[in-house]
């Protein structure tokens, strides 16, 4: 198997399995799209993965097909661990593979001045490895270990880790409501500029309401991946219903992760519910791609940091590495401050988002 990461549509506008078949006729090939929400496979990888015509759609995600019903080679929002289960298992569970990666990541964070990270591997062996590093005095930044809301086993397993109040703590439960701009799976109020579709939520309103009620009863923070404006609106509708019965919802500091396009009318709703926005300025590095996907008008108001701050919303900054290309905070601050258009913010505001607001988002102020 040949595996690589980081291709994107501007340089690969028509990715098809035949392109990979010509270059790699004897190897299964899986290329993970830049956002992590898309996979490009050749025919051999499709065959070995069991994705064959006329196979029904998977329960989550989609298989792109041509007019004959033949898979094109592109899979959207299908977890790469299902396709690359053995590789993912080894990276997370094999100490000889996991430990060097952990140390390399921690060293990279240290050199960048990063003092706190959110671990979204969701795996017990990783959390226990971090605990061992802490016990030896080798954990060079604070870590919050998140659990995966899609798995009933994730949170109970991670609860068995030896946490403390400072260096290693349990984090929120993570849920996914939509996809990304580049794969056209973020849930938008209007269609994409270059496509007839507008994306869909992968967790419906009724399920979101159930999740929020469960979090409120347990007093647990939840983090919700939502990129599109329609997805955010549906989430807020559910949160307002739950807040009528659970007055403690504000105290949970629910997080909307990314929030790359927000209906301006929803900003007061976000503030009134006490919901935080955790954003990643690294996504600002590709303005031409955003204009092609959203059109000029929506692209100008995307990543609405100015509007969120003016609206009184708690806004924190992070990297989303490896979903974005870099974790360097100073570069991200540069992108937030020196961007063109009406949503730029000041340097001191960006610094606050990266420090005080990030601490607030993880109850560490």
Coordinates of C-alpha atoms in Angstrom, one line a residue:
X1 CA 0.0 0.0 0.0
X2 CA 1.2 3.5 -0.9
X3 CA -0.2 6.3 1.4
X4 CA 0.3 10.0 1.1
X5 CA -1.3 13.1 2.5
X6 CA -2.0 16.7 1.4
X7 CA -3.4 16.8 -2.1
X8 CA -6.0 19.5 -2.8
X9 CA -8.4 20.4 -5.6
X10 CA -6.8 23.6 -6.9
X11 CA -3.8 21.5 -8.2
X12 CA -5.9 18.3 -8.8
X13 CA -9.2 19.7 -10.2
X14 CA -10.4 16.3 -11.6
X15 CA -9.0 13.5 -9.4
X16 CA -9.9 10.1 -10.8
X17 CA -8.8 6.6 -10.1
X18 CA -7.5 6.2 -13.7
X19 CA -4.8 8.8 -13.0
X20 CA -3.4 6.8 -10.2
X21 CA -3.9 3.5 -12.1
X22 CA -1.6 4.7 -14.8
X23 CA 1.2 5.6 -12.4
X24 CA 0.7 2.7 -9.9
X25 CA -0.7 -0.3 -11.7
X26 CA 0.5 -2.8 -9.1
X27 CA 0.1 -1.0 -5.8
X28 CA -3.0 0.0 -3.8
X29 CA -2.8 3.8 -3.4
X30 CA -4.6 6.0 -0.9
X31 CA -4.1 9.7 -1.0
X32 CA -5.7 11.7 1.9
X33 CA -7.0 15.1 0.9
X34 CA -5.6 18.2 2.6
X35 CA -8.6 18.6 5.0
X36 CA -8.6 14.9 6.0
X37 CA -12.2 14.7 4.9
X38 CA -11.5 13.2 1.4
X39 CA -9.7 10.1 0.1
X40 CA -8.4 9.5 -3.5
X41 CA -8.0 5.8 -4.3
X42 CA -6.8 3.9 -7.3
X43 CA -8.7 0.8 -8.6
X44 CA -6.7 -1.7 -6.7
X45 CA -7.3 0.2 -3.4
X46 CA -11.0 0.4 -4.2
X47 CA -11.1 -3.3 -4.8
X48 CA -9.2 -4.2 -1.6
X49 CA -11.4 -1.9 0.4
X50 CA -14.6 -3.6 -0.9
X51 CA -15.9 -0.4 -2.6
X52 CA -17.2 -1.9 -5.8
X53 CA -20.1 -1.1 -8.2
X54 CA -23.1 -1.3 -7.4
X55 CA -22.3 -1.3 -3.7
X56 CA -24.8 0.7 -1.6
X57 CA -23.6 4.0 0.0
X58 CA -21.9 3.6 3.4
X59 CA -23.8 4.7 6.5
X60 CA -21.4 7.7 6.9
X61 CA -19.8 9.7 4.1
X62 CA -20.2 9.2 0.3
X63 CA -18.6 7.4 -2.6
X64 CA -18.5 9.6 -5.7
X65 CA -19.6 7.8 -8.8
X66 CA -19.7 8.7 -12.5
X67 CA -22.8 8.6 -14.8
X68 CA -22.4 4.8 -15.1
X69 CA -22.4 4.3 -11.4
X70 CA -18.7 3.5 -11.4
X71 CA -16.7 4.8 -8.4
X72 CA -14.5 7.7 -9.5
X73 CA -12.0 7.0 -6.7
X74 CA -13.0 9.8 -4.4
X75 CA -14.5 9.1 -1.0
X76 CA -15.9 12.0 1.1
X77 CA -16.0 12.0 4.9
X78 CA -15.4 8.3 5.2
X79 CA -13.0 7.8 8.1
X80 CA -9.5 7.0 6.7
X81 CA -9.1 4.5 9.6
X82 CA -11.7 2.3 7.9
X83 CA -9.6 2.2 4.7
X84 CA -6.2 2.3 6.4
X85 CA -7.1 0.4 9.6
X86 CA -3.8 -1.4 9.9
X87 CA -1.7 1.7 9.4
X88 CA -3.7 3.7 11.9
X89 CA -3.6 0.9 14.4
X90 CA 0.2 0.7 14.2
X91 CA 0.7 4.4 14.5
X92 CA -1.4 4.7 17.6
X93 CA -0.9 1.3 19.3
X94 CA 2.6 0.1 18.5
X95 CA 5.1 1.8 20.9
X96 CA 8.0 1.7 18.4
X97 CA 5.8 3.7 16.0
X98 CA 3.9 5.9 18.4
X99 CA 6.6 7.0 20.8
X100 CA 9.0 8.7 18.3
X101 CA 6.0 10.5 16.8
X102 CA 4.9 11.8 20.1
X103 CA 8.3 13.0 21.0
X104 CA 8.7 14.7 17.6
X105 CA 5.4 16.5 18.0
X106 CA 6.1 17.6 21.5
X107 CA 9.5 18.9 20.5
X108 CA 8.0 20.8 17.6
X109 CA 5.3 22.4 19.9
X110 CA 8.0 23.4 22.4
X111 CA 10.1 25.1 19.8
X112 CA 7.0 27.0 18.6
X113 CA 6.3 28.2 22.1
X114 CA 3.1 26.2 22.4
X115 CA 2.1 25.5 26.1
X116 CA -1.2 23.6 25.6
X117 CA -2.6 21.2 23.0
X118 CA -5.8 19.3 22.5
X119 CA -5.2 15.6 21.7
X120 CA -7.8 14.4 19.1
X121 CA -6.4 10.9 18.6
X122 CA -9.1 9.7 21.1
X123 CA -7.0 6.5 21.8
X124 CA -6.3 5.0 25.2
X125 CA -2.7 4.0 24.3
X126 CA -1.8 7.6 23.3
X127 CA -3.3 9.0 26.5
X128 CA -1.4 6.5 28.7
X129 CA 1.8 7.2 26.8
X130 CA 1.3 10.9 27.6
X131 CA 0.8 10.0 31.2
X132 CA 4.1 8.1 31.3
X133 CA 5.9 11.1 29.8
X134 CA 4.3 13.3 32.5
X135 CA 5.4 10.9 35.2
X136 CA 9.0 11.1 33.9
X137 CA 8.9 14.9 33.7
X138 CA 9.1 14.8 29.9
X139 CA 5.7 16.2 29.0
X140 CA 6.7 19.7 27.7
X141 CA 3.2 21.1 27.3
X142 CA -0.2 20.7 28.9
X143 CA -2.5 18.2 27.1
X144 CA -6.2 17.8 27.1
X145 CA -7.3 14.4 25.9
X146 CA -10.6 14.5 24.0
X147 CA -13.0 11.6 23.5
X148 CA -14.8 10.6 20.3
X149 CA -18.6 11.1 20.6
X150 CA -19.1 8.6 17.7
X151 CA -17.8 5.7 19.8
X152 CA -19.6 4.5 23.0
X153 CA -16.3 3.1 24.2
X154 CA -14.0 6.1 23.8
X155 CA -15.0 8.1 26.8
X156 CA -15.2 5.2 29.3
X157 CA -11.8 3.9 28.2
X158 CA -10.1 7.3 28.4
X159 CA -11.6 7.8 31.9
X160 CA -9.2 5.1 33.1
X161 CA -6.1 7.3 32.5
X162 CA -4.2 8.8 35.4
X163 CA -5.0 12.5 35.0
X164 CA -4.0 15.5 37.1
X165 CA -5.2 19.1 37.4
X166 CA -2.4 20.7 35.4
X167 CA -0.4 18.8 32.8
X168 CA -2.8 16.0 31.6
X169 CA -6.6 16.4 31.8
X170 CA -9.7 14.9 30.2
X171 CA -11.1 17.2 27.5
X172 CA -14.5 17.6 25.9
X173 CA -16.4 15.0 23.8
X174 CA -16.0 15.6 20.1
X175 CA -18.8 15.4 17.5
X176 CA -18.9 16.0 13.8
X177 CA -21.9 17.8 12.2
X178 CA -20.6 18.5 8.7
X179 CA -17.5 18.3 6.5
X180 CA -15.3 20.9 4.8
X181 CA -15.4 23.5 2.1
X182 CA -12.9 21.8 -0.2
X183 CA -14.7 18.5 -0.3
X184 CA -18.1 20.4 -0.7
X185 CA -19.4 18.6 2.4
X186 CA -19.6 21.6 4.8
X187 CA -23.3 22.4 5.2
X188 CA -24.1 25.8 3.6
X189 CA -27.2 27.9 3.4
X190 CA -26.6 28.4 -0.4
X191 CA -25.0 26.1 -3.0
X192 CA -21.3 26.2 -3.6
X193 CA -20.1 28.6 -6.3
X194 CA -18.7 25.8 -8.5
X195 CA -21.2 23.1 -7.6
X196 CA -25.0 22.6 -7.5
X197 CA -24.9 21.1 -4.0
X198 CA -24.7 22.8 -0.6
X199 CA -23.5 20.0 1.6
X200 CA -25.4 18.2 4.4
X201 CA -25.2 17.6 8.1
X202 CA -23.9 14.2 9.0
X203 CA -25.6 14.4 12.5
X204 CA -29.2 15.5 12.2
X205 CA -31.0 18.0 14.4
X206 CA -32.8 15.3 16.5
X207 CA -29.5 13.6 17.2
X208 CA -27.8 16.9 18.1
X209 CA -30.6 17.7 20.6
X210 CA -30.2 14.3 22.2
X211 CA -26.4 14.8 22.5
X212 CA -26.8 18.2 24.0
X213 CA -29.4 17.0 26.6
X214 CA -27.0 14.2 27.6
X215 CA -24.1 16.7 27.9
X216 CA -26.2 19.0 30.0
X217 CA -27.3 16.2 32.4
X218 CA -23.7 15.1 32.9
X219 CA -22.3 18.6 33.0
X220 CA -19.8 17.8 30.2
X221 CA -18.3 20.1 27.6
X222 CA -18.9 19.1 24.0
X223 CA -16.9 20.2 20.9
X224 CA -18.8 20.3 17.6
X225 CA -17.1 20.3 14.2
X226 CA -19.2 22.7 12.2
X227 CA -17.9 24.7 9.2
X228 CA -20.9 25.8 7.3
X229 CA -23.5 28.5 8.1
X230 CA -26.6 26.3 7.7
X231 CA -24.9 23.6 9.9
X232 CA -24.3 26.2 12.6
X233 CA -27.9 27.5 12.4
X234 CA -29.3 23.9 12.9
X235 CA -27.0 23.4 15.9
X236 CA -28.1 26.6 17.5
X237 CA -31.8 25.7 17.0
X238 CA -31.2 22.5 18.9
X239 CA -29.1 24.3 21.6
X240 CA -31.9 26.9 22.2
X241 CA -34.4 24.1 22.7
X242 CA -32.2 22.3 25.2
X243 CA -31.3 25.5 27.0
X244 CA -35.0 26.0 27.9
X245 CA -34.9 22.8 30.0
X246 CA -31.2 22.9 31.1
X247 CA -30.2 26.3 32.4
X248 CA -26.6 25.0 32.9
X249 CA -26.0 24.7 29.2
X250 CA -24.2 28.1 29.2
X251 CA -21.8 26.9 31.9
X252 CA -20.6 24.0 29.7
X253 CA -18.6 26.3 27.3
X254 CA -19.8 24.3 24.3
X255 CA -17.3 24.7 21.5
X256 CA -18.0 25.2 17.8
X257 CA -14.9 24.0 16.0
X258 CA -13.9 26.0 12.9
X259 CA -17.1 28.1 12.2
X260 CA -15.6 29.2 8.9
X261 CA -18.9 30.7 7.6
X262 CA -21.5 32.1 10.0
X263 CA -24.8 33.8 9.3
X264 CA -24.4 37.3 10.9
X265 CA -27.9 36.8 12.5
X266 CA -26.6 33.8 14.4
X267 CA -23.7 35.6 16.1
X268 CA -26.0 37.0 18.9
X269 CA -27.4 33.5 19.4
X270 CA -23.9 32.1 19.8
X271 CA -23.1 34.7 22.4
X272 CA -26.4 34.3 24.3
X273 CA -26.0 30.6 24.6
X274 CA -22.4 31.0 26.0
X275 CA -21.0 29.0 23.1
X276 CA -17.4 29.4 22.2
X277 CA -15.8 29.5 18.7
X278 CA -12.5 27.7 18.3
X279 CA -11.0 28.8 15.0
X280 CA -7.9 28.1 13.0
X281 CA -6.4 31.1 11.2
X282 CA -4.2 28.7 9.1
X283 CA -7.3 28.2 7.0
X284 CA -6.9 31.8 5.8
X285 CA -3.9 30.9 3.7
X286 CA -5.9 29.9 0.6
X287 CA -8.1 32.9 -0.3
X288 CA -8.3 32.0 -4.0
X289 CA -9.6 28.6 -3.2
X290 CA -12.2 30.0 -0.9
X291 CA -13.4 32.5 -3.6
X292 CA -13.7 29.6 -6.1
X293 CA -15.8 27.6 -3.6
X294 CA -17.9 30.3 -2.0
X295 CA -17.9 33.2 -4.5
X296 CA -16.5 36.7 -3.7
X297 CA -19.3 37.9 -1.4
X298 CA -19.3 34.9 1.0
X299 CA -15.5 34.6 0.9
X300 CA -15.2 38.2 2.1
X301 CA -17.2 37.4 5.2
X302 CA -15.8 33.9 5.8
X303 CA -13.7 33.3 8.9
X304 CA -15.6 36.1 10.6
X305 CA -13.2 36.9 13.4
X306 CA -14.0 40.6 13.5
X307 CA -17.8 40.0 13.6
X308 CA -17.5 37.4 16.3
X309 CA -15.3 39.6 18.6
X310 CA -17.6 42.6 18.0
X311 CA -20.5 40.4 18.8
X312 CA -19.1 39.4 22.2
X313 CA -18.3 35.8 21.4
X314 CA -15.4 34.0 23.1
X315 CA -13.0 33.3 20.2
X316 CA -10.0 31.1 20.6
X317 CA -7.3 30.2 18.1
X318 CA -5.5 26.9 17.4
X319 CA -3.9 25.1 14.6
X320 CA -6.0 22.0 13.6
X321 CA -2.7 20.3 12.7
X322 CA -2.5 18.0 10.7
X323 CA -5.8 19.2 9.1
X324 CA -3.9 22.4 8.3
X325 CA -0.4 22.9 7.0
X326 CA 1.3 24.5 10.0
X327 CA 1.1 24.9 13.8
X328 CA 3.2 28.0 14.1
X329 CA 1.2 30.6 16.2
X330 CA 3.0 33.6 14.9
X331 CA 2.2 32.7 11.3
X332 CA -1.5 32.2 12.3
X333 CA -1.6 35.6 14.0
X334 CA -0.1 37.2 10.9
X335 CA -2.9 35.6 8.8
X336 CA -5.6 36.8 11.1
X337 CA -4.2 40.4 11.4
X338 CA -2.9 41.0 7.8
X339 CA -5.7 39.4 5.8
X340 CA -7.6 41.5 3.4
X341 CA -11.3 42.4 3.8
X342 CA -13.6 43.4 6.7
X343 CA -12.9 40.5 9.0
X344 CA -9.3 41.3 10.0
X345 CA -8.5 41.8 13.6
X346 CA -5.8 43.6 15.6
X347 CA -2.5 42.1 16.7
X348 CA -3.4 42.4 20.4
X349 CA -6.8 40.8 19.8
X350 CA -5.2 37.9 17.9
X351 CA -2.7 37.4 20.7
X352 CA -5.5 37.4 23.2
X353 CA -7.4 34.7 21.2
X354 CA -4.3 32.5 21.2
X355 CA -3.6 32.9 24.9
X356 CA -6.4 34.0 27.3
X357 CA -9.3 32.9 25.2
X358 CA -7.7 29.5 24.5
X359 CA -7.2 29.0 28.2
X360 CA -10.8 30.0 28.8
X361 CA -12.0 27.4 26.2
X362 CA -10.4 24.6 28.2
X363 CA -11.4 25.9 31.7
X364 CA -7.8 26.9 32.5
X365 CA -8.1 30.7 32.8

